[in-house]
Short mmCIF file of C-alpha atoms in Angstrom, two decimals:
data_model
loop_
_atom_site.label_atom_id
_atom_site.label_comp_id
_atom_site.label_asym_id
_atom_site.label_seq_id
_atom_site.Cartn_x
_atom_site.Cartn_y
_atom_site.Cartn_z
CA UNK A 1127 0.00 0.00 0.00
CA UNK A 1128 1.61 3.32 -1.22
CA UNK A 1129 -0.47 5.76 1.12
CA UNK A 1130 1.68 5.58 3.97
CA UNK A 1131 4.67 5.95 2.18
CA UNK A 1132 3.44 8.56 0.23
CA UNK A 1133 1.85 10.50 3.52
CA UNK A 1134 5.59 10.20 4.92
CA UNK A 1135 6.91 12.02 1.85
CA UNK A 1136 4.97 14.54 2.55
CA UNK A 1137 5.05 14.85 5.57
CA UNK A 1138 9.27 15.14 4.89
CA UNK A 1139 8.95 17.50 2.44
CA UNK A 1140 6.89 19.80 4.67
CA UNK A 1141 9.30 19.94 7.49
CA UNK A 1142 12.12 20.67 4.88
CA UNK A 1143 9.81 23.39 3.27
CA UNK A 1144 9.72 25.20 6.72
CA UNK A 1145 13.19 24.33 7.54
CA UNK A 1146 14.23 25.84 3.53
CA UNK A 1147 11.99 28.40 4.51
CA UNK A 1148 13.63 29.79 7.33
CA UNK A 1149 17.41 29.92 5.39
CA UNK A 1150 18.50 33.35 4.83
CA UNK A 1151 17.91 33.96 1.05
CA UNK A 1152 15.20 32.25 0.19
CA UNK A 1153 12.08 34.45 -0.49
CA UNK A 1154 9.39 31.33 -0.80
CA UNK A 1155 8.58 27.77 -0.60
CA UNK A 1156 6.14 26.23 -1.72
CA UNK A 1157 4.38 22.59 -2.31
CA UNK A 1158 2.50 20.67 -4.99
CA UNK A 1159 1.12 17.71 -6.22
CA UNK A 1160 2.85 18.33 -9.89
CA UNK A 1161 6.24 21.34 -9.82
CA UNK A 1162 6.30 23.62 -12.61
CA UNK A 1163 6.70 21.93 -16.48
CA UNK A 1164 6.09 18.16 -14.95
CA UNK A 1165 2.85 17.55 -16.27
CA UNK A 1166 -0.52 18.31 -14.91
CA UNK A 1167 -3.92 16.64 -14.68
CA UNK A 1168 -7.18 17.35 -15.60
CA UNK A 1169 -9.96 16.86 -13.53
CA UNK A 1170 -13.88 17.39 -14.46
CA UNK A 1171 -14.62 21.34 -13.59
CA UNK A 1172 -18.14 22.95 -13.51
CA UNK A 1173 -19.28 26.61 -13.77
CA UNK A 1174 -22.78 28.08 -13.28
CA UNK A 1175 -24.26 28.51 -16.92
CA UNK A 1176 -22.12 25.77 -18.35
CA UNK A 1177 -22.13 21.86 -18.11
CA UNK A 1178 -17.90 22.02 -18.21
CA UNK A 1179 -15.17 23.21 -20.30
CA UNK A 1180 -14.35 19.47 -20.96
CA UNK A 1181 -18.06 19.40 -22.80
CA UNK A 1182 -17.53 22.75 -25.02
CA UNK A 1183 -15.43 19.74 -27.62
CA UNK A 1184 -13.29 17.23 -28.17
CA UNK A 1185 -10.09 19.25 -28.17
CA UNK A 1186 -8.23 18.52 -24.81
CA UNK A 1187 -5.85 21.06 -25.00
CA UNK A 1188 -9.20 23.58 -23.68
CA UNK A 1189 -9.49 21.36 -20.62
CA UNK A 1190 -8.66 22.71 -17.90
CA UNK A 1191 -5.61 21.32 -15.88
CA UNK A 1192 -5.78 21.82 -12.35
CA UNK A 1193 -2.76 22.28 -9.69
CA UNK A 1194 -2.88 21.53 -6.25
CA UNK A 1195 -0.51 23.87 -4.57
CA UNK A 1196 0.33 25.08 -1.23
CA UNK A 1197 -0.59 29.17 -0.41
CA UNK A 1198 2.72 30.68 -1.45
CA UNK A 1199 3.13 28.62 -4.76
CA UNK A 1200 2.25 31.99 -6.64
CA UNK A 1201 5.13 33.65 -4.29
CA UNK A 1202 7.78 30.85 -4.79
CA UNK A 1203 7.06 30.63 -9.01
CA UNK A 1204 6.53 34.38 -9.58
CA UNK A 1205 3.12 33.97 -10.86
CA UNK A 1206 2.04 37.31 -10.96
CA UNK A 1207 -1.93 38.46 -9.94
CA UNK A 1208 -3.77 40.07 -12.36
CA UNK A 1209 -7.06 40.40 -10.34
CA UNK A 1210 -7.79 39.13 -7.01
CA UNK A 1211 -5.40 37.19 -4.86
CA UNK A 1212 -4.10 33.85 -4.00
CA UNK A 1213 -6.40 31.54 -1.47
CA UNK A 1214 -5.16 32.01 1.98
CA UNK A 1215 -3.65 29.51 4.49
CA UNK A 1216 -6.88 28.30 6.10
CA UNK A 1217 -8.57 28.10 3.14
CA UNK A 1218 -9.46 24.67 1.07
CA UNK A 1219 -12.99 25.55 -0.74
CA UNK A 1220 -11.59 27.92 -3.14
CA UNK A 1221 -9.58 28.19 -6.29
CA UNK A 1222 -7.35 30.77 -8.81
CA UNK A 1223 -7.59 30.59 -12.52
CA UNK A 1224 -5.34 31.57 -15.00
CA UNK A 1225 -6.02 34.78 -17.86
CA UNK A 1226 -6.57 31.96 -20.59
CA UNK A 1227 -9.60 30.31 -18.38
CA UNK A 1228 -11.05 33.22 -16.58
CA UNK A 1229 -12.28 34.74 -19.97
CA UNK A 1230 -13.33 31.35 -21.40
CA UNK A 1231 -15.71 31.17 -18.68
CA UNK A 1232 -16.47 34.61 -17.72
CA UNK A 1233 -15.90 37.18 -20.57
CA UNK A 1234 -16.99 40.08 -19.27
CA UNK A 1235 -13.86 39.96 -16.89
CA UNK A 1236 -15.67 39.20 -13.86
CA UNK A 1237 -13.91 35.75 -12.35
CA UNK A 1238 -13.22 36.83 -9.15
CA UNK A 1239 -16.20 35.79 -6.73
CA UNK A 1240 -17.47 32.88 -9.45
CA UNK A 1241 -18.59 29.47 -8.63
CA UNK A 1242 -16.13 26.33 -9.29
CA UNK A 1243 -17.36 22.96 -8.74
CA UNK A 1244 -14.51 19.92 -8.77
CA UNK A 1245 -15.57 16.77 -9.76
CA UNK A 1246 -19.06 16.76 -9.39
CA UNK A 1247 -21.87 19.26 -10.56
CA UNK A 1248 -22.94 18.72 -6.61
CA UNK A 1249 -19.37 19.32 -5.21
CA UNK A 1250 -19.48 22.04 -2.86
CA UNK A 1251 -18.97 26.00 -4.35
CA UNK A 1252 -15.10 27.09 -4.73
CA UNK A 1253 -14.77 30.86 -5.01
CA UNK A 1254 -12.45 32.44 -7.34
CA UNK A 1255 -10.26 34.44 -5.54
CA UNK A 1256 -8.28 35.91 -8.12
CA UNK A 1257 -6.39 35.14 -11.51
CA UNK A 1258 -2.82 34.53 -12.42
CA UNK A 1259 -1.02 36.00 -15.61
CA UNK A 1260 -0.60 32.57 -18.02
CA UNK A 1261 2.64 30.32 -17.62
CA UNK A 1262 3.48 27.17 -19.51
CA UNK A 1263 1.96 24.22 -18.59
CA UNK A 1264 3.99 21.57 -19.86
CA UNK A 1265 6.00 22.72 -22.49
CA UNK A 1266 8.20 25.67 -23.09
CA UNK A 1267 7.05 26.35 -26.53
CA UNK A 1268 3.83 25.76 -25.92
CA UNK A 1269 0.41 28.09 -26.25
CA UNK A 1270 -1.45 29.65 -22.86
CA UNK A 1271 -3.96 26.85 -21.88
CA UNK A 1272 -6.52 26.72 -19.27
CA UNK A 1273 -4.97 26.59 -15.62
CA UNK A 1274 -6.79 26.15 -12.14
CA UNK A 1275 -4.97 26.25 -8.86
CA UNK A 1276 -6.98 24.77 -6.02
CA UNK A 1277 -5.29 24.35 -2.40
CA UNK A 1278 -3.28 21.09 -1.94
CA UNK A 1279 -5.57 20.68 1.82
CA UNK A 1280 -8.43 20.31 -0.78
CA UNK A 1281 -7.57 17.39 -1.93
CA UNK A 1282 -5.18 15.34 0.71
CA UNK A 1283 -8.10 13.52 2.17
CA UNK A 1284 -8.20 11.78 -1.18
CA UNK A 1285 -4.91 10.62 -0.87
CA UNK A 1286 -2.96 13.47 -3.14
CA UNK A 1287 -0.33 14.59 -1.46
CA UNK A 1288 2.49 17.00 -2.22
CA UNK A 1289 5.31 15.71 -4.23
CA UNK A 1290 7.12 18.58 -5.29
CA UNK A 1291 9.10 21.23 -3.42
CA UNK A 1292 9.35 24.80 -5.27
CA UNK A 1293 11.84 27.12 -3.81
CA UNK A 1294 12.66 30.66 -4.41
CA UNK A 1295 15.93 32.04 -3.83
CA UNK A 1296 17.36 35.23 -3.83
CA UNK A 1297 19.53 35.47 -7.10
CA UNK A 1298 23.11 36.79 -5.05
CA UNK A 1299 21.85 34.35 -2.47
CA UNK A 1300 21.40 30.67 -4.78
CA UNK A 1301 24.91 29.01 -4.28
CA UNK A 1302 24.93 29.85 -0.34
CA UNK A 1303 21.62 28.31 -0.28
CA UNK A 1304 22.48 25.43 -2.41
CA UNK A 1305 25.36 24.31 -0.57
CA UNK A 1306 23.43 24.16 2.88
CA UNK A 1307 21.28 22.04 1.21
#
């Protein structure tokens, strides 16, 4: 049975994200399910008005992929807001989009405050509390695509837990940093 390895490694890498954290030079950690460029997954999303953005086709590459990320993943990969703000520590029922999703879904610019379901049409409400500028999702030379960032809390009680550690270091500050590691 993987889950109690797996809840180990996280557990790990959370007590190395606050002990990382605390190292002179570095400006942000942060945790995920998938780090930046290693792939994402898509799960079934619904929005008031619309069935899902899976049902508007055939063509994947409009599905949304969603990240499960720890509060100051935005911080730690320089994800800049464009509206709103990222979800807060105590906070598991809510969700950011990217700028290629938030108009798909709400074109008259008004994402922040919208209902997100996960999974289910009958899953409870997730707020949109803000929107990112676009970053690749997989590939460097790839198009914006759809991007939702839920908190990684949301979803540990179904057995996803954090497998990447993002860390961001001061640039005058990286090879003192890397050698303590």
């Amino acid at each position: 049975n993987a889950a109690p390895r797996d809840a180990l490694i996280a557990h790990t890498l959370r007590e190395l994200a606050d002990a990382v954290r605390s190292m002179p030079g570095v400006d942000a950690t942060a945790l995920s399910v998938t780090g930046p460029m290693s792939g994402n997954w898509v799960i079934m999303q619904y929005f008031a008005g619309r069935d899902s953005l899976q049902s508007a086709g055939e063509n994947s590459d409009l599905w949304p992929a969603l990240f499960l990320v720890s509060p100051d993943w935005f911080r730690a990969t320089g994800m800049r807001f464009v509206r709103g703000g990222p979800f807060d520590v105590t906070a598991s029922g809510c969700i950011v989009l990217n700028e290629t999703m938030a108009p798909m879904l709400w074109p008259d610019g008004s994402a922040v405050g919208q209902c997100v379901r996960l999974e289910r049409r009958t899953s409870p409400c997730r707020p949109v509390t803000g929107v990112v500028a676009d970053a690749r999702r997989s590939q460097i030379i790839q198009d914006a695509r759809p991007q939702s960032f839920a908190p990684l809390e949301a979803k540990s009680a179904d057995g996803w837990e954090p497998s990447d550690l993002i860390v961001r270091v001061q640039p005058d500050r990286r090879d003192v940093v890397m050698s303590a590691l």
